[in-house]
């Protein structure tokens, strides 16, 4: 185990960032579970998935916080290593569960025909599992060559996901009404932008091994990317679902009024 | 790390105040989540936000209580420092998440047109984030000049928020029905009054460095301000939403009765 020298401020920043992420994901889970009732039944699975992702993130960050506090102890204001390594490999367990759900939530607010929605969800879900699965051996590997090899391997499904979102799904996104299209394009951009942070953060400890700044920066970066990719992205998906529900209900009301007027005129 | 000498009573007061605040925010969260069903759908997001703020506050105070008990230990009736610093910097993580939500909840019970509500929420939310973000470097700074510099910087967005609430939002508040206007004005006053406590509390440890009375007074002051600014303020917003929902339903019932009478007269 390599020696890591942390200042109290570095130690404290990570504790506070993890605590903040736990709270943000807890309250966003509550938001999604309550918001679920406000959208049409056909969008509820998407919102439920977002709530589940948030709960999984809370569990993940509680686990990371406990591991951080087990690996380092504060003695007379100074931070000492306890001998128990800090274990953030658990992040991969969280991601393999939640990343497919995030992609499927996007597919489910698109109003695709059932067969096509199922096909898109399966393709994107499997690509996400593959991406995380290929990143994991690199994370636990000890040689730089092995780490790079798996990094390159994991980039392949990531690039295919981007190609899916911007290539073969473009037609479906263009077919959406203006307001929804704008929000879906933003959600897609947030996905690609935040997910691009992960391969960069993965490389930080390779570039600067055993440097305490690199370790702290990696933890802050992952927490920030997780918060945006889960809570903020979820909020966007939720807004899309709510907007489409309101529009659909307004259209139904107009139809009903039109029918009533037509009937009244005819009689 | 500076030496802090606390009497057992001082130590105990903080433990009890934190426990009280945790309980108050927990039960107010339950109140908001249940009350949510009793208001019209258009006010539900506001009430949901209030519940989320209360849950975040509970997490915050649990975290503060644990940190307080980690920093001080009672040995044979005397309070000794353990060597782990008391960490209340986490308050800023809570505030950066919850203060925008509190302001947005006020905007959402105002019945503004969608576009204007979104604009007001964005402006007030960003100002709140800026205010907390500028206060934070001062909180962790070690020199008095730096602390004062950031204090002044954070006061700028705070004064703009007051100007927004009492200036550009006045017209919208005056347009509300009498009863709602009175409650909204009170909620606005509670916001400005309780939030004014924070910059004063921030200055206490600067004025009286390493004085145990100042530390205890700061903790009690923050807890009291948090309870009023979150639970009591939330109760006001909730009352506004409920009053407006009841009035809207009564108006709808009158309309329906009027239409029925008109139809009956015509036939």
Short mmCIF file of C-alpha atoms in Angstrom, two decimals, chain A residues 8-9 11-13 15-24 26-28 30-31 34-38 65 69 73-78 179 182 242-243, chain B residues 1 33 36-37 41 44-45 48-49 51-53 55-57 59-60 63 70 82-90 93-94 96-97 101 114 118 136 140:
data_model
loop_
_atom_site.label_atom_id
_atom_site.label_comp_id
_atom_site.label_asym_id
_atom_site.label_seq_id
_atom_site.Cartn_x
_atom_site.Cartn_y
_atom_site.Cartn_z
CA UNK A 8 -6.59 17.91 7.33
CA UNK A 9 -8.21 20.23 4.75
CA UNK A 11 -9.28 14.94 4.24
CA UNK A 12 -12.15 17.22 5.27
CA UNK A 13 -13.00 18.31 1.70
CA UNK A 15 -15.68 13.99 3.79
CA UNK A 16 -17.82 17.05 3.07
CA UNK A 17 -18.16 16.39 -0.66
CA UNK A 18 -19.26 12.80 0.04
CA UNK A 19 -21.75 13.98 2.69
CA UNK A 20 -23.09 16.60 0.28
CA UNK A 21 -23.51 14.04 -2.54
CA UNK A 22 -25.36 11.68 -0.15
CA UNK A 23 -27.76 14.45 0.84
CA UNK A 24 -28.27 15.65 -2.75
CA UNK A 26 -31.35 11.48 -0.97
CA UNK A 27 -33.47 14.55 -1.62
CA UNK A 28 -33.48 13.97 -5.38
CA UNK A 30 -37.63 11.86 -2.76
CA UNK A 31 -38.32 14.36 -5.53
CA UNK A 34 -43.17 12.14 -5.45
CA UNK A 35 -43.01 13.60 -8.99
CA UNK A 36 -43.87 10.17 -10.35
CA UNK A 37 -47.55 10.83 -9.57
CA UNK A 38 -47.61 14.05 -11.58
CA UNK A 65 -17.59 7.91 3.21
CA UNK A 69 -12.98 7.41 7.36
CA UNK A 73 -7.90 8.97 11.00
CA UNK A 74 -7.40 12.45 12.44
CA UNK A 75 -4.96 12.46 15.39
CA UNK A 76 -4.28 15.82 17.06
CA UNK A 77 -5.38 17.64 13.93
CA UNK A 78 -3.10 15.58 11.63
CA UNK A 179 -39.93 22.09 -26.25
CA UNK A 182 -34.78 21.04 -26.81
CA UNK A 242 -44.00 16.52 -17.02
CA UNK A 243 -44.10 18.87 -20.02
CA UNK B 1 -5.77 23.32 16.15
CA UNK B 33 -44.84 15.36 2.33
CA UNK B 36 -48.56 17.93 -0.48
CA UNK B 37 -51.73 15.98 -1.30
CA UNK B 41 -51.22 20.21 -8.32
CA UNK B 44 -47.14 20.67 -5.14
CA UNK B 45 -43.61 21.29 -6.40
CA UNK B 48 -42.10 19.03 -2.27
CA UNK B 49 -39.11 21.40 -2.22
CA UNK B 51 -39.93 18.66 2.39
CA UNK B 52 -36.61 18.10 0.59
CA UNK B 53 -35.06 21.08 2.43
CA UNK B 55 -34.70 16.18 4.92
CA UNK B 56 -31.40 17.83 3.90
CA UNK B 57 -31.42 19.77 7.21
CA UNK B 59 -28.87 15.01 7.35
CA UNK B 60 -26.89 18.19 8.09
CA UNK B 63 -23.62 15.15 10.57
CA UNK B 70 -16.20 13.23 17.73
CA UNK B 82 -10.12 14.49 21.17
CA UNK B 83 -7.80 15.99 18.56
CA UNK B 84 -10.38 15.68 15.75
CA UNK B 85 -11.48 19.24 14.86
CA UNK B 86 -15.20 20.09 15.05
CA UNK B 87 -16.24 20.47 11.41
CA UNK B 88 -19.19 22.73 10.74
CA UNK B 89 -18.02 23.76 7.27
CA UNK B 90 -20.55 21.17 6.08
CA UNK B 93 -22.87 22.21 1.54
CA UNK B 94 -26.36 22.07 3.06
CA UNK B 96 -25.87 25.68 -1.25
CA UNK B 97 -28.42 22.92 -1.85
CA UNK B 101 -34.98 25.68 -2.99
CA UNK B 114 -44.63 29.92 -16.37
CA UNK B 118 -38.82 30.18 -14.38
CA UNK B 136 -17.48 29.63 2.16
CA UNK B 140 -12.37 28.30 5.99
#
